[in-house]
């Protein structure tokens, strides 16, 4: 997600009340939220999830992913709810989605798989079919095999979930009568949550995390927020209360993680995160002063390059550690820390180049297609 795309999304939220953003306005806080999410994921992968990383930083990964999911659900839901009755809705919607997602994704996946094949290093080998990455079905193989595949491409499971969501949710809302949309969103959240509970109780944590039908409730909570923004206009005090309660619940669960156990944590934490992020998104959409820090240029700049950065930071880290030190990424020694920091700089630079050379021109081209 980036400034151009976010501006387009923000401009399509219908009939704003007085305190809401005006039609066509850019919500810089959404850019900042994307930047915050991608920074959380990169820090978790580089300094938390490696062998000698800081355990406390690992929670940043799920936080970033869930923030991505809720924000995507909100922005996509806003477009669908506003434009689904347009005669050319599906053609324009999927054309814009394809231009935004596919070119960078296919380029990164193809390059990464080629490098893995050429280098032939054991810790980078992919145990999943190469074609699964190109068809956005790698999450199914992860669930069936209980294997996340090569670490260099592990983050792509979230793209698979989002692509499957983008294929289904517009069609479902299109087919539903208006009065059935809200009950259907609620039922969808409940069903996905129930499936997640069942999978976690069975000890199938990978399936619970990476399948649409067990993590789709996080995206649907974003859609629910979009519906509320368009039709219900929730009060600011209500959103603040939800945010505070969600923070308290998250802190309680995190502080007692060992006591509640991994299963209960996997079940409850994402829901509390989603409620927190959805309420914050609604507050940001209504220009709440408390969230203006998300509009800081530092965060919005990372929001601009967040998509490519999310995709490439693991391949670049793995490649640099492998070529320079001959090992997988870690921060146990000074050279490893230096290579990790260098990988971060290279990843940010590459993502910035991708934005200007590829993503921005494609987004501008996509915006020529009007509903």
Short mmCIF file of C-alpha atoms in Angstrom, two decimals:
data_model
loop_
_atom_site.label_atom_id
_atom_site.label_comp_id
_atom_site.label_asym_id
_atom_site.label_seq_id
_atom_site.Cartn_x
_atom_site.Cartn_y
_atom_site.Cartn_z
CA UNK A 1 0.00 0.00 0.00
CA UNK A 2 1.21 3.49 -0.76
CA UNK A 3 0.22 7.13 -0.98
CA UNK A 4 -1.30 6.96 -4.46
CA UNK A 5 -3.34 3.86 -3.72
CA UNK A 6 -4.39 5.03 -0.26
CA UNK A 7 -5.50 8.36 -1.71
CA UNK A 8 -7.69 6.52 -4.17
CA UNK A 9 -9.20 4.33 -1.46
CA UNK A 10 -9.86 7.28 0.81
CA UNK A 11 -11.58 9.17 -1.99
CA UNK A 12 -14.07 6.36 -2.47
CA UNK A 13 -15.61 6.30 1.02
CA UNK A 14 -19.19 7.47 0.54
CA UNK A 15 -21.13 10.38 1.99
CA UNK A 16 -18.80 11.55 4.78
CA UNK A 17 -20.31 13.24 7.83
CA UNK A 18 -18.98 16.55 9.01
CA UNK A 19 -16.19 15.06 11.12
CA UNK A 20 -15.21 12.49 8.55
CA UNK A 21 -12.64 12.92 5.83
CA UNK A 22 -13.86 14.84 2.83
CA UNK A 23 -14.36 13.06 -0.44
CA UNK A 24 -11.07 12.88 -2.35
CA UNK A 25 -8.91 13.63 0.70
CA UNK A 26 -5.80 11.59 1.36
CA UNK A 27 -5.66 9.98 4.77
CA UNK A 28 -1.96 10.16 5.57
CA UNK A 29 -2.57 8.19 8.76
CA UNK A 30 -3.39 5.14 6.62
CA UNK A 31 -0.01 5.48 4.92
CA UNK A 32 1.60 5.70 8.32
CA UNK A 33 -0.25 2.63 9.53
CA UNK A 34 1.16 0.69 6.59
CA UNK A 35 4.62 1.99 7.40
CA UNK A 36 4.25 0.99 11.04
CA UNK A 37 3.11 -2.49 10.01
CA UNK A 38 5.98 -3.15 7.62
CA UNK A 39 8.54 -1.88 10.13
CA UNK A 40 7.11 -4.24 12.75
CA UNK A 41 7.41 -7.20 10.38
CA UNK A 42 10.98 -6.36 9.28
CA UNK A 43 12.19 -5.83 12.85
CA UNK A 44 10.59 -9.10 13.95
CA UNK A 45 12.18 -11.05 11.10
CA UNK A 46 15.62 -9.46 11.34
CA UNK A 47 16.06 -9.16 15.10
CA UNK A 48 13.42 -11.35 16.71
CA UNK A 49 12.81 -14.56 14.78
CA UNK A 50 16.43 -15.48 14.04
CA UNK A 51 18.13 -18.11 16.19
CA UNK A 52 19.82 -15.68 18.59
CA UNK A 53 17.25 -12.92 18.26
CA UNK A 54 15.35 -11.07 20.96
CA UNK A 55 12.33 -13.16 21.90
CA UNK A 56 10.27 -10.13 22.89
CA UNK A 57 10.49 -8.74 19.34
CA UNK A 58 8.79 -11.77 17.81
CA UNK A 59 5.34 -10.47 18.71
CA UNK A 60 5.91 -7.57 16.30
CA UNK A 61 5.47 -9.95 13.34
CA UNK A 62 1.86 -10.94 14.14
CA UNK A 63 1.10 -7.34 15.08
CA UNK A 64 2.28 -6.11 11.68
CA UNK A 65 0.48 -8.85 9.75
CA UNK A 66 -2.82 -8.28 11.57
CA UNK A 67 -2.57 -4.54 11.02
CA UNK A 68 -2.04 -5.20 7.30
CA UNK A 69 -5.08 -7.48 7.24
CA UNK A 70 -7.44 -5.10 9.04
CA UNK A 71 -6.35 -2.09 7.00
CA UNK A 72 -6.70 -4.05 3.74
CA UNK A 73 -10.15 -5.23 4.79
CA UNK A 74 -11.20 -1.68 5.57
CA UNK A 75 -9.89 -0.10 2.38
CA UNK A 76 -11.07 -2.86 0.06
CA UNK A 77 -14.38 -3.08 1.90
CA UNK A 78 -14.88 0.68 1.47
CA UNK A 79 -14.41 0.42 -2.29
CA UNK A 80 -16.68 -2.61 -2.64
CA UNK A 81 -19.50 -1.18 -0.54
CA UNK A 82 -19.41 2.07 -2.48
CA UNK A 83 -18.82 0.82 -6.03
CA UNK A 84 -20.25 -2.69 -6.25
CA UNK A 85 -23.32 -1.44 -8.12
CA UNK A 86 -21.23 0.09 -10.91
CA UNK A 87 -21.71 -1.68 -14.24
CA UNK A 88 -17.97 -2.15 -14.74
CA UNK A 89 -17.15 -2.81 -11.08
CA UNK A 90 -15.54 -6.24 -11.44
CA UNK A 91 -13.52 -5.30 -14.49
CA UNK A 92 -12.08 -2.15 -12.92
CA UNK A 93 -11.67 -3.65 -9.44
CA UNK A 94 -9.70 -6.67 -10.56
CA UNK A 95 -7.69 -4.72 -13.12
CA UNK A 96 -6.51 -2.32 -10.45
CA UNK A 97 -5.80 -5.14 -7.99
CA UNK A 98 -3.79 -7.01 -10.63
CA UNK A 99 -1.71 -3.95 -11.52
CA UNK A 100 -1.00 -3.28 -7.88
CA UNK A 101 -0.11 -6.78 -6.74
CA UNK A 102 1.00 -9.06 -9.54
CA UNK A 103 3.99 -7.40 -11.30
CA UNK A 104 6.11 -6.85 -8.17
CA UNK A 105 5.02 -10.13 -6.61
CA UNK A 106 5.84 -12.26 -9.66
CA UNK A 107 9.17 -10.47 -10.13
CA UNK A 108 10.23 -11.06 -6.52
CA UNK A 109 9.06 -14.69 -6.44
CA UNK A 110 10.67 -15.57 -9.78
CA UNK A 111 13.97 -13.90 -8.85
CA UNK A 112 14.03 -15.52 -5.41
CA UNK A 113 13.29 -19.03 -6.65
CA UNK A 114 15.93 -18.64 -9.37
CA UNK A 115 18.56 -17.56 -6.83
CA UNK A 116 17.65 -20.46 -4.54
CA UNK A 117 18.13 -22.87 -7.45
CA UNK A 118 21.43 -21.29 -8.51
CA UNK A 119 22.95 -21.06 -5.04
CA UNK A 120 21.74 -24.48 -3.90
CA UNK A 121 22.18 -23.70 -0.19
CA UNK A 122 20.41 -26.18 2.09
CA UNK A 123 18.81 -23.66 4.44
CA UNK A 124 17.16 -21.76 1.57
CA UNK A 125 15.76 -24.75 -0.35
CA UNK A 126 12.03 -24.57 -0.98
CA UNK A 127 9.99 -27.59 0.06
CA UNK A 128 6.84 -26.27 -1.60
CA UNK A 129 6.07 -26.52 -5.33
CA UNK A 130 7.34 -23.47 -7.18
CA UNK A 131 4.04 -23.15 -9.04
CA UNK A 132 2.18 -22.78 -5.73
CA UNK A 133 3.80 -19.39 -5.21
CA UNK A 134 2.70 -18.22 -8.65
CA UNK A 135 -0.90 -19.36 -8.10
CA UNK A 136 -1.22 -17.99 -4.55
CA UNK A 137 -1.88 -21.49 -3.21
CA UNK A 138 1.27 -21.85 -1.11
CA UNK A 139 -0.76 -21.39 2.06
CA UNK A 140 -2.70 -24.59 1.30
CA UNK A 141 0.54 -26.55 0.94
CA UNK A 142 1.82 -25.02 4.16
CA UNK A 143 -1.32 -26.18 5.96
CA UNK A 144 -1.37 -29.70 4.48
CA UNK A 145 2.33 -30.37 4.95
CA UNK A 146 2.81 -28.45 8.19
CA UNK A 147 5.76 -26.76 6.50
CA UNK A 148 6.21 -23.05 5.75
CA UNK A 149 8.62 -23.68 2.87
CA UNK A 150 11.68 -21.55 2.28
CA UNK A 151 12.09 -18.81 4.85
CA UNK A 152 12.92 -16.40 2.06
CA UNK A 153 9.31 -16.58 0.81
CA UNK A 154 7.43 -17.39 4.01
CA UNK A 155 5.78 -13.92 4.22
CA UNK A 156 4.01 -14.56 0.90
CA UNK A 157 1.36 -16.68 2.64
CA UNK A 158 -0.30 -13.42 3.67
CA UNK A 159 -0.50 -12.38 0.01
CA UNK A 160 -2.14 -15.71 -0.79
CA UNK A 161 -4.76 -15.11 1.91
CA UNK A 162 -5.44 -11.57 0.68
CA UNK A 163 -5.70 -12.64 -2.96
CA UNK A 164 -8.21 -15.36 -2.06
CA UNK A 165 -10.11 -12.78 -0.03
CA UNK A 166 -10.13 -10.32 -2.95
CA UNK A 167 -11.58 -13.00 -5.20
CA UNK A 168 -14.40 -13.94 -2.84
CA UNK A 169 -15.55 -10.86 -0.94
CA UNK A 170 -16.61 -8.68 -3.94
CA UNK A 171 -18.68 -11.52 -5.37
CA UNK A 172 -20.34 -12.26 -2.03
CA UNK A 173 -21.29 -8.63 -1.40
CA UNK A 174 -22.50 -8.30 -4.99
CA UNK A 175 -24.83 -11.30 -4.60
CA UNK A 176 -26.19 -10.33 -1.18
CA UNK A 177 -29.18 -8.00 -0.73
CA UNK A 178 -28.24 -4.80 1.09
CA UNK A 179 -30.01 -5.77 4.31
CA UNK A 180 -28.10 -9.05 4.48
CA UNK A 181 -24.59 -7.59 4.19
CA UNK A 182 -24.08 -6.70 7.85
CA UNK A 183 -25.45 -10.02 9.22
CA UNK A 184 -23.33 -11.89 6.67
CA UNK A 185 -20.16 -10.07 7.74
CA UNK A 186 -20.89 -10.96 11.35
CA UNK A 187 -21.58 -14.60 10.48
CA UNK A 188 -18.36 -14.74 8.43
CA UNK A 189 -16.36 -13.41 11.39
CA UNK A 190 -17.94 -15.97 13.71
CA UNK A 191 -17.37 -18.90 11.35
CA UNK A 192 -13.73 -18.04 10.67
CA UNK A 193 -13.11 -17.60 14.37
CA UNK A 194 -14.76 -20.97 15.10
CA UNK A 195 -12.59 -22.71 12.48
CA UNK A 196 -9.51 -21.11 14.02
CA UNK A 197 -10.55 -22.36 17.46
CA UNK A 198 -11.01 -25.91 16.14
CA UNK A 199 -7.63 -25.92 14.37
CA UNK A 200 -5.81 -24.48 17.38
CA UNK A 201 -7.41 -26.98 19.74
CA UNK A 202 -6.25 -29.76 17.41
CA UNK A 203 -2.74 -28.33 17.58
CA UNK A 204 -2.66 -27.31 13.91
CA UNK A 205 -1.19 -23.86 14.41
CA UNK A 206 0.12 -23.44 10.86
CA UNK A 207 -3.32 -24.05 9.32
CA UNK A 208 -4.91 -21.72 11.85
CA UNK A 209 -2.52 -18.97 10.82
CA UNK A 210 -2.24 -19.29 7.06
CA UNK A 211 -5.66 -20.36 5.73
CA UNK A 212 -8.28 -17.83 4.66
CA UNK A 213 -11.08 -19.63 6.49
CA UNK A 214 -9.19 -19.50 9.79
CA UNK A 215 -7.76 -15.99 9.52
CA UNK A 216 -10.41 -14.35 7.35
CA UNK A 217 -12.19 -12.94 10.39
CA UNK A 218 -9.31 -10.46 10.77
CA UNK A 219 -9.91 -9.15 7.25
CA UNK A 220 -13.68 -9.19 7.81
CA UNK A 221 -13.30 -7.07 10.94
CA UNK A 222 -11.76 -4.49 8.62
CA UNK A 223 -14.75 -4.83 6.29
CA UNK A 224 -17.06 -4.45 9.28
CA UNK A 225 -15.28 -1.20 10.13
CA UNK A 226 -15.79 -0.01 6.55
CA UNK A 227 -19.49 -0.85 6.79
CA UNK A 228 -19.74 1.03 10.09
CA UNK A 229 -17.97 4.04 8.59
CA UNK A 230 -20.38 4.15 5.67
CA UNK A 231 -23.66 3.31 7.34
CA UNK A 232 -23.50 3.50 11.14
CA UNK A 233 -21.12 6.39 11.86
CA UNK A 234 -19.86 5.11 15.25
CA UNK A 235 -19.15 7.71 17.92
CA UNK A 236 -15.56 8.57 18.72
CA UNK A 237 -15.98 7.70 22.39
CA UNK A 238 -17.15 4.22 21.38
CA UNK A 239 -14.04 3.66 19.27
CA UNK A 240 -11.81 4.89 22.06
CA UNK A 241 -13.41 2.52 24.55
CA UNK A 242 -13.01 -0.42 22.16
CA UNK A 243 -9.35 0.50 21.62
CA UNK A 244 -8.64 0.77 25.35
CA UNK A 245 -10.39 -2.51 26.15
CA UNK A 246 -8.50 -4.24 23.32
CA UNK A 247 -5.16 -2.93 24.56
CA UNK A 248 -5.94 -4.07 28.09
CA UNK A 249 -6.94 -7.53 26.86
CA UNK A 250 -3.80 -7.83 24.73
CA UNK A 251 -1.55 -6.83 27.59
CA UNK A 252 -3.31 -9.29 29.88
CA UNK A 253 -2.94 -12.15 27.41
CA UNK A 254 0.68 -11.30 26.62
CA UNK A 255 1.63 -10.96 30.28
CA UNK A 256 0.13 -14.36 31.00
CA UNK A 257 1.14 -16.06 27.76
CA UNK A 258 2.76 -18.98 29.53
CA UNK A 259 -0.28 -19.46 31.72
CA UNK A 260 -2.92 -19.25 28.98
CA UNK A 261 -0.85 -21.40 26.65
CA UNK A 262 0.06 -21.10 23.00
CA UNK A 263 -3.32 -22.34 21.74
CA UNK A 264 -5.38 -19.77 23.61
CA UNK A 265 -2.91 -17.06 22.64
CA UNK A 266 -3.23 -17.93 18.92
CA UNK A 267 -7.00 -17.82 19.27
CA UNK A 268 -7.48 -14.65 21.28
CA UNK A 269 -4.58 -12.31 20.48
CA UNK A 270 -5.42 -11.74 16.77
CA UNK A 271 -9.03 -10.84 17.62
CA UNK A 272 -7.97 -8.28 20.21
CA UNK A 273 -5.43 -6.87 17.76
CA UNK A 274 -8.06 -6.65 15.04
CA UNK A 275 -10.52 -4.85 17.33
CA UNK A 276 -7.80 -2.39 18.35
CA UNK A 277 -6.70 -1.72 14.78
CA UNK A 278 -10.25 -1.40 13.44
CA UNK A 279 -11.15 1.16 16.10
CA UNK A 280 -7.93 3.09 15.41
CA UNK A 281 -8.61 3.06 11.67
CA UNK A 282 -12.07 4.51 12.26
CA UNK A 283 -10.59 7.16 14.54
CA UNK A 284 -7.98 8.00 11.88
CA UNK A 285 -10.67 8.18 9.20
CA UNK A 286 -12.40 10.79 11.33
CA UNK A 287 -9.17 12.72 11.93
CA UNK A 288 -8.78 11.95 15.61
CA UNK A 289 -5.98 14.15 17.01
CA UNK A 290 -4.54 11.25 18.99
CA UNK A 291 -3.51 9.42 15.82
CA UNK A 292 -1.92 12.29 13.94
CA UNK A 293 1.50 10.81 14.68
CA UNK A 294 0.71 8.20 11.99
CA UNK A 295 0.88 11.00 9.45
CA UNK A 296 4.54 11.66 10.23
CA UNK A 297 6.67 11.64 7.12
CA UNK A 298 8.94 8.92 8.49
CA UNK A 299 6.04 6.47 8.73
CA UNK A 300 4.25 7.53 5.55
CA UNK A 301 7.48 7.12 3.59
CA UNK A 302 7.70 3.51 4.72
CA UNK A 303 4.01 3.14 3.93
CA UNK A 304 4.75 4.17 0.36
CA UNK A 305 7.29 1.39 -0.15
CA UNK A 306 5.70 -1.11 2.23
CA UNK A 307 4.50 -3.62 -0.35
CA UNK A 308 7.83 -4.29 -2.03
CA UNK A 309 9.72 -4.01 1.25
CA UNK A 310 7.46 -6.65 2.77
CA UNK A 311 8.21 -9.02 -0.10
CA UNK A 312 11.95 -8.54 -0.50
CA UNK A 313 13.37 -8.05 3.00
CA UNK A 314 13.69 -11.79 3.70
CA UNK A 315 15.23 -12.78 0.33
CA UNK A 316 17.75 -9.93 0.54
CA UNK A 317 18.72 -10.79 4.11
CA UNK A 318 19.10 -14.47 3.27
CA UNK A 319 21.10 -13.73 0.14
CA UNK A 320 23.49 -11.28 1.82
CA UNK A 321 24.13 -13.49 4.85
CA UNK A 322 24.68 -16.48 2.58
CA UNK A 323 27.05 -14.77 0.15
CA UNK A 324 29.01 -12.70 2.69
CA UNK A 325 29.16 -14.99 5.73
CA UNK A 326 28.09 -18.35 4.34
CA UNK A 327 25.36 -18.78 6.96
CA UNK A 328 21.67 -18.21 7.38
CA UNK A 329 20.59 -14.84 8.89
CA UNK A 330 21.35 -14.33 12.57
CA UNK A 331 22.60 -11.63 14.97
CA UNK A 332 24.85 -13.72 17.24
CA UNK A 333 28.08 -11.99 16.14
CA UNK A 334 29.13 -8.49 15.19
CA UNK A 335 29.57 -9.39 11.48
CA UNK A 336 26.08 -10.89 11.45
CA UNK A 337 24.61 -7.75 13.02
CA UNK A 338 26.40 -5.58 10.46
CA UNK A 339 25.16 -7.71 7.55
CA UNK A 340 21.63 -7.60 8.96
CA UNK A 341 21.73 -3.81 9.15
CA UNK A 342 23.19 -3.65 5.64
CA UNK A 343 20.39 -5.92 4.42
CA UNK A 344 17.86 -3.50 5.88
CA UNK A 345 19.46 -0.60 3.97
CA UNK A 346 19.56 -2.59 0.72
CA UNK A 347 15.95 -3.71 1.18
CA UNK A 348 14.72 -0.16 1.75
CA UNK A 349 16.71 1.14 -1.23
CA UNK A 350 15.41 -1.62 -3.50
CA UNK A 351 11.82 -1.05 -2.40
CA UNK A 352 12.18 2.67 -3.03
CA UNK A 353 13.52 2.02 -6.53
CA UNK A 354 10.66 -0.41 -7.17
CA UNK A 355 8.13 2.24 -6.16
CA UNK A 356 9.41 4.88 -8.55
CA UNK A 357 10.33 2.59 -11.44
CA UNK A 358 7.43 0.12 -11.39
CA UNK A 359 4.72 0.48 -8.78
CA UNK A 360 3.90 4.18 -9.08
CA UNK A 361 3.61 4.14 -12.91
CA UNK A 362 1.38 1.05 -12.77
CA UNK A 363 -0.86 2.61 -10.13
CA UNK A 364 -1.21 5.78 -12.18
CA UNK A 365 -2.12 3.68 -15.20
CA UNK A 366 -4.69 1.76 -13.14
CA UNK A 367 -6.33 4.95 -11.97
CA UNK A 368 -7.22 5.75 -15.58
CA UNK A 369 -9.76 2.96 -15.36
CA UNK A 370 -12.82 4.57 -13.80
CA UNK A 371 -15.89 2.98 -12.26
#
